[in-house]
JSON list of C-alpha atoms in Angstrom, two decimals:
[
{"chain": "A", "resi": 218, "resn": "MET", "atom": "CA", "xyz": [127.97, -7.85, 2.74]},
{"chain": "A", "resi": 219, "resn": "LEU", "atom": "CA", "xyz": [125.20, -10.36, 2.24]},
{"chain": "A", "resi": 220, "resn": "MET", "atom": "CA", "xyz": [121.96, -9.10, 0.77]},
{"chain": "A", "resi": 221, "resn": "TYR", "atom": "CA", "xyz": [118.73, -11.04, 0.29]},
{"chain": "A", "resi": 222, "resn": "ARG", "atom": "CA", "xyz": [115.57, -9.80, -1.36]},
{"chain": "A", "resi": 223, "resn": "ILE", "atom": "CA", "xyz": [112.26, -11.53, -0.81]},
{"chain": "A", "resi": 224, "resn": "ALA", "atom": "CA", "xyz": [109.13, -10.48, -2.71]},
{"chain": "A", "resi": 225, "resn": "ASP", "atom": "CA", "xyz": [105.58, -11.73, -2.18]},
{"chain": "A", "resi": 226, "resn": "PRO", "atom": "CA", "xyz": [102.76, -10.98, -4.66]},
{"chain": "A", "resi": 227, "resn": "GLY", "atom": "CA", "xyz": [100.31, -10.70, -1.74]},
{"chain": "A", "resi": 228, "resn": "PRO", "atom": "CA", "xyz": [98.82, -7.54, -0.23]},
{"chain": "A", "resi": 229, "resn": "GLY", "atom": "CA", "xyz": [101.63, -6.99, 2.31]},
{"chain": "A", "resi": 230, "resn": "PHE", "atom": "CA", "xyz": [101.13, -6.31, 6.02]},
{"chain": "A", "resi": 231, "resn": "LYS", "atom": "CA", "xyz": [101.26, -3.69, 8.73]},
{"chain": "A", "resi": 232, "resn": "ILE", "atom": "CA", "xyz": [103.12, -4.41, 11.97]},
{"chain": "A", "resi": 233, "resn": "GLU", "atom": "CA", "xyz": [100.23, -2.97, 13.99]},
{"chain": "A", "resi": 234, "resn": "ASN", "atom": "CA", "xyz": [97.93, -5.60, 12.45]},
{"chain": "A", "resi": 235, "resn": "LEU", "atom": "CA", "xyz": [100.03, -8.49, 13.78]},
{"chain": "A", "resi": 236, "resn": "PRO", "atom": "CA", "xyz": [98.88, -8.92, 17.40]},
{"chain": "A", "resi": 237, "resn": "HIS", "atom": "CA", "xyz": [99.88, -12.60, 17.21]},
{"chain": "A", "resi": 238, "resn": "ALA", "atom": "CA", "xyz": [103.53, -11.70, 16.52]},
{"chain": "A", "resi": 239, "resn": "ALA", "atom": "CA", "xyz": [106.16, -10.72, 19.08]},
{"chain": "A", "resi": 240, "resn": "VAL", "atom": "CA", "xyz": [107.30, -7.80, 16.92]},
{"chain": "A", "resi": 241, "resn": "GLY", "atom": "CA", "xyz": [103.92, -6.07, 17.33]},
{"chain": "A", "resi": 242, "resn": "GLN", "atom": "CA", "xyz": [103.97, -6.04, 21.13]},
{"chain": "A", "resi": 243, "resn": "PRO", "atom": "CA", "xyz": [104.91, -3.15, 23.43]},
{"chain": "A", "resi": 244, "resn": "SER", "atom": "CA", "xyz": [108.35, -3.50, 25.02]},
{"chain": "A", "resi": 245, "resn": "ASP", "atom": "CA", "xyz": [106.78, -3.87, 28.47]},
{"chain": "A", "resi": 246, "resn": "GLN", "atom": "CA", "xyz": [104.69, -6.89, 27.26]},
{"chain": "A", "resi": 247, "resn": "PRO", "atom": "CA", "xyz": [107.14, -8.90, 25.14]},
{"chain": "A", "resi": 248, "resn": "ILE", "atom": "CA", "xyz": [105.22, -12.20, 25.30]},
{"chain": "A", "resi": 249, "resn": "GLU", "atom": "CA", "xyz": [101.63, -10.94, 25.10]},
{"chain": "A", "resi": 250, "resn": "HIS", "atom": "CA", "xyz": [101.41, -12.43, 21.60]},
{"chain": "A", "resi": 251, "resn": "MET", "atom": "CA", "xyz": [101.60, -15.91, 23.15]},
{"chain": "A", "resi": 252, "resn": "ARG", "atom": "CA", "xyz": [98.25, -15.39, 24.89]},
{"chain": "A", "resi": 253, "resn": "ILE", "atom": "CA", "xyz": [96.70, -14.10, 21.66]},
{"chain": "A", "resi": 254, "resn": "ARG", "atom": "CA", "xyz": [98.04, -17.08, 19.67]},
{"chain": "A", "resi": 255, "resn": "GLU", "atom": "CA", "xyz": [96.62, -19.48, 22.25]},
{"chain": "A", "resi": 256, "resn": "GLU", "atom": "CA", "xyz": [93.18, -17.78, 22.14]},
{"chain": "A", "resi": 257, "resn": "LYS", "atom": "CA", "xyz": [93.15, -18.03, 18.33]},
{"chain": "A", "resi": 258, "resn": "GLY", "atom": "CA", "xyz": [94.31, -21.65, 18.34]},
{"chain": "A", "resi": 259, "resn": "ILE", "atom": "CA", "xyz": [97.51, -20.75, 16.48]},
{"chain": "A", "resi": 260, "resn": "ARG", "atom": "CA", "xyz": [100.60, -22.88, 17.09]},
{"chain": "A", "resi": 261, "resn": "PRO", "atom": "CA", "xyz": [103.33, -21.42, 19.33]},
{"chain": "A", "resi": 262, "resn": "GLY", "atom": "CA", "xyz": [105.71, -19.04, 17.59]},
{"chain": "A", "resi": 263, "resn": "GLY", "atom": "CA", "xyz": [105.48, -15.48, 16.36]},
{"chain": "A", "resi": 264, "resn": "PHE", "atom": "CA", "xyz": [109.16, -14.64, 16.77]},
{"chain": "A", "resi": 265, "resn": "GLY", "atom": "CA", "xyz": [110.15, -14.61, 13.08]},
{"chain": "A", "resi": 266, "resn": "LEU", "atom": "CA", "xyz": [110.32, -10.87, 12.41]},
{"chain": "A", "resi": 267, "resn": "LEU", "atom": "CA", "xyz": [111.82, -10.18, 15.83]},
{"chain": "A", "resi": 268, "resn": "THR", "atom": "CA", "xyz": [114.53, -12.79, 15.21]},
{"chain": "A", "resi": 269, "resn": "VAL", "atom": "CA", "xyz": [115.32, -11.38, 11.77]},
{"chain": "A", "resi": 270, "resn": "ARG", "atom": "CA", "xyz": [115.56, -7.83, 13.13]},
{"chain": "A", "resi": 271, "resn": "ALA", "atom": "CA", "xyz": [118.09, -9.04, 15.71]},
{"chain": "A", "resi": 272, "resn": "SER", "atom": "CA", "xyz": [120.12, -10.97, 13.12]},
{"chain": "A", "resi": 273, "resn": "VAL", "atom": "CA", "xyz": [120.62, -8.45, 10.31]},
{"chain": "A", "resi": 274, "resn": "ASP", "atom": "CA", "xyz": [122.10, -4.98, 10.10]},
{"chain": "A", "resi": 275, "resn": "GLU", "atom": "CA", "xyz": [119.41, -3.52, 7.84]},
{"chain": "A", "resi": 276, "resn": "LEU", "atom": "CA", "xyz": [115.85, -4.59, 7.15]},
{"chain": "A", "resi": 277, "resn": "LEU", "atom": "CA", "xyz": [114.19, -2.56, 4.40]},
{"chain": "A", "resi": 278, "resn": "TYR", "atom": "CA", "xyz": [110.56, -2.92, 3.33]},
{"chain": "A", "resi": 279, "resn": "ASN", "atom": "CA", "xyz": [108.73, -1.44, 0.38]},
{"chain": "A", "resi": 280, "resn": "GLU", "atom": "CA", "xyz": [105.65, 0.69, 1.07]},
{"chain": "A", "resi": 281, "resn": "LYS", "atom": "CA", "xyz": [103.16, -2.21, 0.91]},
{"chain": "A", "resi": 282, "resn": "ARG", "atom": "CA", "xyz": [105.47, -4.39, 3.00]},
{"chain": "A", "resi": 283, "resn": "ASN", "atom": "CA", "xyz": [105.23, -7.29, 0.59]},
{"chain": "A", "resi": 284, "resn": "GLU", "atom": "CA", "xyz": [108.90, -7.01, -0.35]},
{"chain": "A", "resi": 285, "resn": "VAL", "atom": "CA", "xyz": [111.90, -6.93, 1.97]},
{"chain": "A", "resi": 286, "resn": "VAL", "atom": "CA", "xyz": [115.67, -6.63, 1.67]},
{"chain": "A", "resi": 287, "resn": "PHE", "atom": "CA", "xyz": [117.88, -8.05, 4.43]},
{"chain": "A", "resi": 288, "resn": "VAL", "atom": "CA", "xyz": [121.45, -6.72, 4.69]},
{"chain": "A", "resi": 289, "resn": "LYS", "atom": "CA", "xyz": [124.21, -8.23, 6.84]},
{"chain": "A", "resi": 290, "resn": "TYR", "atom": "CA", "xyz": [127.62, -6.57, 6.81]},
{"chain": "A", "resi": 291, "resn": "LEU", "atom": "CA", "xyz": [130.56, -8.93, 7.21]}
]
């Protein structure tokens, strides 16, 4: 298994407060975040968390969501 831990001293985040990210969109509107990013003048993107979820076997956050552990079983 591969395991990575990433910690950030910041305040953390809530998925529901990320309208500019693909991971925060309903399944019937998978690219709605692109419109929001364009309105805010943010560069294209917003697929980071969604890509990570699809790439690892486990994604574990602490309560504040400012620390994460990625696990990939080999």
